[in-house]
Coordinates of C-alpha atoms and ligand atoms in Angstrom, one line a residue:
M1 CA -4.9 -33.1 30.5
K2 CA -2.9 -35.0 33.1
N3 CA -0.7 -36.6 30.5
C4 CA 0.5 -33.3 28.9
V5 CA 4.3 -33.2 28.7
L6 CA 6.1 -29.9 27.8
V7 CA 8.8 -30.8 25.3
T8 CA 11.3 -27.9 24.9
G9 CA 13.2 -28.3 21.7
G10 CA 10.6 -30.7 20.6
A11 CA 10.8 -29.8 16.9
G12 CA 14.5 -30.8 16.8
Y13 CA 16.1 -34.1 16.0
I14 CA 15.8 -36.1 19.3
G15 CA 12.8 -34.1 20.5
S16 CA 10.7 -34.9 17.4
H17 CA 11.4 -38.6 17.7
T18 CA 10.6 -38.4 21.4
C19 CA 7.2 -36.8 20.6
V20 CA 6.4 -39.9 18.5
A21 CA 7.3 -42.2 21.4
L22 CA 5.4 -40.0 23.9
A23 CA 2.2 -40.1 21.7
A24 CA 2.5 -43.8 21.2
A25 CA 2.8 -44.2 25.0
G26 CA -0.4 -42.2 25.6
F27 CA 1.2 -38.9 26.6
E28 CA 0.3 -35.6 24.9
P29 CA 3.4 -33.7 23.9
L30 CA 3.3 -29.9 23.9
I31 CA 6.2 -28.5 22.0
L32 CA 8.1 -25.3 22.8
D33 CA 10.7 -24.4 20.2
N34 CA 12.2 -21.3 18.7
Y35 CA 13.1 -23.1 15.5
C36 CA 16.7 -21.9 15.6
N37 CA 17.8 -25.4 14.5
A38 CA 14.5 -26.9 13.3
S39 CA 11.6 -26.5 10.9
P40 CA 8.0 -26.1 11.8
K41 CA 7.3 -28.5 9.0
V42 CA 8.2 -31.3 11.3
L43 CA 4.7 -30.8 13.0
E44 CA 2.9 -32.0 9.9
R45 CA 5.2 -35.0 9.6
L46 CA 4.4 -35.9 13.2
A47 CA 0.7 -35.8 12.4
R48 CA 1.3 -38.2 9.5
I49 CA 3.2 -40.6 11.7
S50 CA 0.5 -40.6 14.4
G51 CA -2.4 -40.5 12.0
G52 CA -4.0 -37.8 14.2
P53 CA -3.7 -34.1 14.6
A54 CA -0.3 -32.4 14.8
P55 CA 1.0 -31.9 18.4
R56 CA 0.3 -28.5 19.9
A57 CA 3.4 -26.2 19.5
I58 CA 4.4 -22.9 20.8
D59 CA 6.9 -20.8 18.9
G60 CA 9.1 -19.3 21.6
D61 CA 12.3 -19.2 23.6
V62 CA 13.0 -21.3 26.7
R63 CA 14.7 -18.2 28.2
D64 CA 11.5 -16.2 28.1
R65 CA 10.2 -16.5 31.6
A66 CA 7.0 -14.6 30.9
L67 CA 6.2 -17.0 28.1
L68 CA 6.9 -20.0 30.3
D69 CA 4.7 -18.7 33.1
R70 CA 1.9 -18.3 30.5
V71 CA 2.5 -21.8 29.2
F72 CA 2.3 -23.4 32.7
A73 CA -0.8 -21.2 33.5
E74 CA -2.7 -22.2 30.3
H75 CA -1.8 -25.9 30.1
S76 CA -2.0 -28.6 32.8
V77 CA 1.6 -29.8 32.4
A78 CA 2.5 -33.0 34.2
A79 CA 6.2 -33.0 33.3
V80 CA 8.9 -31.4 31.2
I81 CA 11.4 -32.9 28.8
H82 CA 14.1 -30.3 28.2
F83 CA 15.9 -30.7 24.9
A84 CA 16.2 -27.1 23.9
G85 CA 19.8 -26.2 23.5
L86 CA 22.8 -25.6 21.3
K87 CA 25.0 -28.7 20.6
A88 CA 27.9 -28.0 18.3
V89 CA 31.2 -28.4 20.2
G90 CA 33.2 -26.2 17.8
D91 CA 30.7 -23.4 18.0
S92 CA 30.8 -23.6 21.8
V93 CA 34.5 -23.0 21.7
A94 CA 34.1 -20.0 19.3
D95 CA 31.1 -18.5 21.1
P96 CA 30.9 -19.8 24.7
L97 CA 28.6 -17.0 25.9
S98 CA 25.8 -18.0 23.6
Y99 CA 26.2 -21.6 24.8
Y100 CA 26.1 -20.7 28.4
D101 CA 23.2 -18.4 27.8
T102 CA 21.1 -20.9 25.9
N103 CA 22.1 -24.1 27.7
V104 CA 22.7 -22.9 31.3
H105 CA 20.6 -19.8 31.6
G106 CA 17.8 -21.4 29.5
S107 CA 17.7 -24.3 32.0
L108 CA 17.7 -22.0 35.0
V109 CA 14.8 -20.0 33.7
L110 CA 12.9 -23.2 32.9
A111 CA 13.6 -24.7 36.4
A112 CA 12.5 -21.5 38.1
A113 CA 9.3 -21.3 36.1
M114 CA 8.6 -25.0 36.9
R115 CA 9.1 -24.4 40.5
A116 CA 6.7 -21.4 40.5
A117 CA 4.1 -23.5 38.7
G118 CA 4.5 -26.5 41.0
V119 CA 5.7 -28.7 38.1
R120 CA 8.6 -30.7 39.5
T121 CA 9.2 -33.6 37.1
L122 CA 12.0 -32.9 34.6
I123 CA 13.9 -35.0 32.1
F124 CA 17.1 -33.3 31.0
S125 CA 19.2 -34.0 27.9
S126 CA 22.7 -34.4 29.0
S127 CA 25.6 -36.0 27.1
A128 CA 28.4 -38.5 27.4
T129 CA 30.6 -35.5 26.6
V130 CA 30.5 -34.7 30.4
Y131 CA 32.9 -37.6 30.8
G132 CA 35.6 -36.0 28.6
E133 CA 38.4 -38.5 27.9
P134 CA 37.4 -41.5 30.1
D135 CA 39.9 -43.7 31.9
H136 CA 38.0 -46.9 30.8
S137 CA 35.2 -48.1 28.6
P138 CA 32.4 -49.1 29.2
I139 CA 31.8 -45.9 31.1
P140 CA 29.6 -46.2 34.2
E141 CA 27.7 -43.1 35.5
S142 CA 30.1 -43.0 38.5
A143 CA 33.1 -42.2 36.2
P144 CA 34.7 -38.8 36.8
T145 CA 33.2 -35.9 34.9
R146 CA 35.7 -33.6 33.1
P147 CA 34.2 -32.1 30.0
A148 CA 36.8 -30.7 27.6
N149 CA 34.8 -27.9 26.0
P150 CA 32.2 -25.2 26.8
Y151 CA 29.4 -27.3 25.4
G152 CA 30.2 -30.2 27.7
R153 CA 30.8 -27.8 30.6
S154 CA 27.3 -26.2 30.0
K155 CA 25.8 -29.7 30.3
L156 CA 27.6 -30.5 33.5
M157 CA 26.7 -27.1 35.0
V158 CA 23.0 -27.9 34.4
E159 CA 23.4 -31.4 35.8
E160 CA 24.9 -30.0 39.0
T161 CA 22.4 -27.2 39.3
L162 CA 19.5 -29.6 38.9
G163 CA 21.1 -32.0 41.5
D164 CA 21.3 -29.1 44.0
L165 CA 17.7 -28.2 43.3
C166 CA 16.6 -31.7 43.9
R167 CA 18.4 -31.9 47.2
S168 CA 17.1 -28.4 48.3
E169 CA 13.4 -29.3 48.5
A170 CA 11.2 -32.3 48.4
G171 CA 9.0 -33.2 45.5
W172 CA 11.5 -32.9 42.6
R173 CA 11.8 -35.8 40.3
I174 CA 14.6 -35.2 37.9
A175 CA 16.3 -37.5 35.4
L176 CA 19.7 -36.5 33.8
L177 CA 20.1 -38.6 30.7
R178 CA 23.6 -38.8 29.2
Y179 CA 23.2 -39.7 25.6
F180 CA 26.0 -41.4 23.7
N181 CA 25.9 -40.9 19.9
P182 CA 22.3 -40.7 18.7
V183 CA 21.8 -41.6 15.0
G184 CA 19.2 -43.0 12.7
A185 CA 15.6 -41.8 12.1
H186 CA 12.0 -42.9 12.6
E187 CA 11.4 -46.0 10.4
S188 CA 8.7 -44.1 8.4
G189 CA 11.5 -42.0 6.9
L190 CA 9.3 -38.9 7.6
I191 CA 11.4 -37.4 10.3
G192 CA 15.2 -37.3 10.8
E193 CA 18.3 -35.2 11.3
H194 CA 19.1 -32.5 8.8
P195 CA 22.1 -30.4 10.0
Q196 CA 22.4 -26.9 8.6
G197 CA 25.5 -26.5 6.3
K198 CA 28.3 -29.1 6.4
P199 CA 27.6 -31.8 8.9
N200 CA 30.1 -32.2 11.8
N201 CA 28.8 -35.6 12.8
L202 CA 29.6 -38.9 11.1
M203 CA 26.2 -40.3 10.2
P204 CA 24.8 -37.2 8.5
F205 CA 28.0 -36.8 6.6
V206 CA 28.0 -40.4 5.4
S207 CA 24.3 -40.1 4.4
Q208 CA 25.1 -37.0 2.3
V209 CA 28.0 -38.8 0.6
A210 CA 25.8 -41.8 -0.2
V211 CA 23.0 -39.6 -1.6
G212 CA 25.6 -37.8 -3.8
Q213 CA 25.5 -34.4 -2.1
R214 CA 29.2 -34.7 -1.1
T215 CA 32.0 -36.4 -2.9
Q216 CA 33.7 -38.3 -0.1
L217 CA 34.0 -38.7 3.7
T218 CA 37.2 -37.7 5.4
V219 CA 37.9 -40.2 8.2
H220 CA 39.4 -38.2 11.0
G221 CA 42.3 -40.3 11.9
G222 CA 43.3 -43.9 10.9
D223 CA 46.1 -44.4 13.5
Y224 CA 44.1 -44.6 16.8
P225 CA 44.8 -47.5 19.1
T226 CA 41.6 -49.3 18.0
P227 CA 41.2 -52.5 16.0
D228 CA 41.0 -50.8 12.6
G229 CA 42.7 -47.5 13.6
T230 CA 39.6 -45.4 13.4
G231 CA 37.6 -43.8 16.2
V232 CA 35.1 -45.9 18.1
R233 CA 31.8 -44.6 19.5
D234 CA 28.6 -46.0 21.0
Y235 CA 25.9 -45.2 18.3
V236 CA 22.4 -45.5 19.6
H237 CA 19.3 -45.4 17.5
V238 CA 17.2 -42.3 18.0
M239 CA 14.0 -44.3 18.5
D240 CA 15.7 -46.3 21.2
L241 CA 16.7 -43.1 22.8
A242 CA 13.2 -41.7 22.4
E243 CA 11.8 -44.8 24.1
G244 CA 14.4 -44.3 26.9
H245 CA 12.9 -40.9 27.5
V246 CA 9.4 -42.4 27.9
A247 CA 10.8 -45.0 30.4
A248 CA 12.7 -42.3 32.3
L249 CA 9.5 -40.1 32.4
R250 CA 7.4 -43.0 33.7
H251 CA 10.0 -43.7 36.4
A252 CA 10.3 -40.0 37.4
L253 CA 6.6 -39.6 37.7
A254 CA 6.5 -42.5 40.1
H255 CA 9.7 -41.8 42.1
E256 CA 11.0 -38.7 43.8
G257 CA 14.7 -37.7 43.6
L258 CA 17.5 -37.5 41.2
L259 CA 18.4 -40.1 38.6
T260 CA 21.5 -40.0 36.4
L261 CA 21.6 -42.5 33.6
N262 CA 23.7 -43.3 30.5
L263 CA 21.6 -44.0 27.4
G264 CA 23.8 -46.1 25.0
T265 CA 24.0 -49.6 23.6
G266 CA 27.1 -50.7 25.5
R267 CA 28.8 -51.6 22.1
G268 CA 31.3 -49.5 20.2
A269 CA 31.5 -49.3 16.5
S270 CA 34.4 -47.8 14.5
V271 CA 34.1 -45.2 11.7
L272 CA 34.9 -47.9 9.1
E273 CA 32.3 -50.2 10.6
V274 CA 29.7 -47.5 10.3
V275 CA 30.7 -46.7 6.7
T276 CA 30.6 -50.4 5.7
A277 CA 27.2 -50.9 7.4
F278 CA 25.9 -47.8 5.6
E279 CA 27.0 -49.1 2.2
R280 CA 25.3 -52.3 2.9
A281 CA 22.0 -50.6 4.0
S282 CA 21.9 -48.1 1.1
G283 CA 23.5 -50.1 -1.7
K284 CA 25.5 -47.0 -2.5
P285 CA 29.3 -46.6 -2.3
V286 CA 30.7 -44.2 0.3
P287 CA 34.1 -43.1 -1.0
R288 CA 36.4 -42.1 1.9
T289 CA 39.9 -40.9 2.5
I290 CA 41.9 -41.1 5.8
G291 CA 42.7 -37.6 7.0
P292 CA 44.4 -36.4 10.2
R293 CA 42.9 -36.8 13.6
R294 CA 40.3 -34.2 14.5
P295 CA 41.5 -32.0 17.4
G296 CA 39.8 -32.8 20.7
D297 CA 38.6 -36.3 19.6
V298 CA 38.7 -39.1 22.0
P299 CA 40.0 -42.4 20.4
A300 CA 37.3 -44.7 21.7
Y301 CA 34.5 -44.9 24.3
W302 CA 31.2 -46.6 24.9
A303 CA 28.5 -46.7 27.6
D304 CA 27.9 -49.0 30.5
P305 CA 24.1 -49.0 30.0
S306 CA 23.4 -51.5 32.9
A307 CA 22.0 -48.9 35.3
A308 CA 19.3 -47.8 32.7
R309 CA 18.4 -51.5 32.2
A310 CA 18.2 -52.1 36.0
T311 CA 16.3 -48.9 36.8
L312 CA 14.1 -48.4 33.9
G313 CA 14.0 -51.8 32.2
W314 CA 15.1 -50.0 29.1
E315 CA 17.8 -51.2 26.7
A316 CA 18.6 -50.4 23.1
R317 CA 16.9 -52.9 20.7
R318 CA 18.1 -51.6 17.4
G319 CA 21.5 -52.4 15.9
L320 CA 23.9 -50.6 13.5
D321 CA 22.2 -52.0 10.4
D322 CA 18.8 -50.6 11.6
M323 CA 20.5 -47.2 12.3
C324 CA 21.9 -47.1 8.8
A325 CA 18.8 -48.4 7.0
D326 CA 16.6 -45.8 8.8
S327 CA 19.1 -43.0 8.2
W328 CA 19.2 -43.9 4.5
R329 CA 15.4 -44.0 4.2
W330 CA 15.1 -40.5 5.7
Q331 CA 18.1 -39.1 3.7
S332 CA 17.1 -40.6 0.3
A333 CA 13.4 -39.5 0.6
N334 CA 14.3 -36.0 2.0
P335 CA 17.7 -35.1 0.5
N336 CA 17.1 -31.4 1.5
G337 CA 15.6 -32.2 4.9
Y338 CA 12.2 -30.5 5.5
A339 CA 12.8 -27.8 2.9
Ligands
NAD401 P1 18.5 -30.2 17.8 O1 19.3 -28.9 17.5 O2 18.0 -30.9 16.6 O3 17.4 -29.8 18.8 C1 17.4 -28.8 19.7 C2 16.1 -28.0 19.5 O4 16.1 -26.9 20.5 C3 16.0 -27.4 18.1 O5 14.7 -27.7 17.6 C4 16.1 -25.9 18.4 O6 15.4 -25.1 17.4 C5 15.6 -25.7 19.8 N1 16.2 -24.6 20.5 C6 17.5 -24.2 20.6 N2 17.6 -23.2 21.4 C7 16.3 -22.9 21.9 C8 15.8 -21.9 22.7 N3 16.6 -20.9 23.3 N4 14.5 -21.9 23.0 C9 13.7 -22.8 22.4 N5 14.1 -23.8 21.6 C10 15.4 -23.8 21.3 O7 19.5 -31.1 18.6 P2 19.2 -32.6 19.1 O8 20.3 -33.4 18.5 O9 17.8 -33.0 19.0 O10 19.6 -32.4 20.7 C11 18.6 -32.3 21.7 C12 19.3 -32.1 23.0 O11 20.1 -33.3 23.2 C13 20.3 -30.9 23.1 O12 20.1 -30.4 24.4 C14 21.6 -31.6 22.9 O13 22.6 -30.8 23.5 C15 21.4 -32.9 23.6 N6 22.3 -33.9 23.0 C16 22.4 -34.2 21.7 C17 23.3 -35.1 21.2 C18 23.4 -35.4 19.8 O14 24.5 -36.0 19.4 N7 22.5 -35.1 18.9 C19 24.1 -35.9 22.1 C20 24.0 -35.6 23.5 C21 23.1 -34.6 23.9
UFG402 N1 34.2 -38.7 12.1 C1 34.9 -38.8 10.9 N2 34.6 -38.0 9.9 C2 33.6 -37.0 9.9 C3 32.9 -36.9 11.1 C4 33.2 -37.7 12.2 O1 35.8 -39.6 10.8 O2 33.3 -36.3 8.9 C5 34.5 -39.6 13.2 C6 35.0 -38.8 14.5 O3 36.4 -38.6 14.4 C7 34.6 -39.8 15.6 C8 33.3 -40.5 15.0 O4 33.3 -40.2 13.6 O5 35.6 -40.8 15.7 C9 32.1 -39.8 15.6 O6 32.1 -38.4 15.4 P1 30.8 -37.5 15.6 O7 31.2 -36.1 15.3 O8 29.7 -38.1 14.9 O9 30.5 -37.7 17.2 P2 31.4 -37.3 18.5 O10 31.5 -38.6 19.2 O11 32.6 -36.6 18.1 O12 30.4 -36.3 19.2 C10 29.1 -36.6 19.5 C11 28.3 -35.2 19.5 C12 28.7 -34.4 20.7 C13 28.5 -35.2 21.9 C14 29.2 -36.5 21.8 C15 29.0 -37.3 23.1 O13 28.6 -34.5 18.3 O14 27.9 -33.3 20.8 O15 28.9 -37.2 20.7 O16 28.4 -38.4 23.0 F1 28.9 -34.5 23.0

């Protein structure tokens, strides 16, 4: 199968949506996930979306070299998209070793197994968090990187390692994709994001308030130097992001070398704009109160996505109203996620 793409972390939020986009583009996703932050029930949902069989999936850890060697020996893998990792900034401060182990060590084991198997096309999930507090927005890829927490440093370490690997020998085709704020869900409402416990991120929290699971949103800071005083981010629809991965994969399969790209919309939205759009999309009130600033938060930033447009021909097509409508469809139909 020359179109087989190994998707580590493919049962997770962005990975599962990317599996939909890969299948739609004629690729065959092969998921590797240890389900530490996902449910195997997503596989049956993916089958419902595609109208075909569920994607093949291996229950295992990306740090397990022997397992990876078996996977590459048994499947004809053309490329790897590497989502598997831990992503909670606060947890990374409390437990940096497990973040460096999963995110950095996991990526090293994967890259070494790929090298041994002769698979040299890799798309890596990086994050706008590598920029830390930027000097200006929109942020181009050339902006300085100065991540402010272990999670962000783990992403930058992997970026640098993969850059060195690419320069060390011919044949590597690596794309480092720096996502801004992924939100939303597949328009079927069958797959989406369901964080364990109290959500840290804005959109899942707002969804849970709208569906009645939480009483109100605390807006973290109303005195930022932004038009309405609340934090501004570049929210990007997860299906746009998923399609960005397919575009990056196609480009990497055709071009050797290293590519570093922002995936964002180029537009910032404030917390209050998101809340208002969500109320419009859901028809439900989202009670909120303004609380203190959250430590470590940057007031405002958004992407310069022009390099992705120029290189891949990719740009985000879905707006904030689509992001909220699709989040709501998923949340209201699946208030307890896949449980
Ligand atoms: P997610 O937690 O939903 O997905 C990660 C998946 O990896 C999960 O299914 C989890 O079970 C799996 N996993 C974790 N450790 C593993 C291991 N050792 N072996 C095998 N599988 C493992 O998160 P997501 O939001 O889909 O994020 C995917 C990637 O994108 C992550 O690397 C994350 O750091 C990065 N990213 C996410 C965001 C965001 O806001 N969601 C922003 C920027 C970058
Ligand atoms: N916010 C609230 N109340 C909440 C949650 C969030 O007001 O309950 C605000 C935040 O203060 C911020 C905005 O909503 O202004 C977005 O916050 P998120 O937590 O949703 O997202 P962040 O921009 O803080 O961080 C996200 C991911 C990081 C990633 C970063 C980089 O969580 O992992 O984007 O793009 F690194």
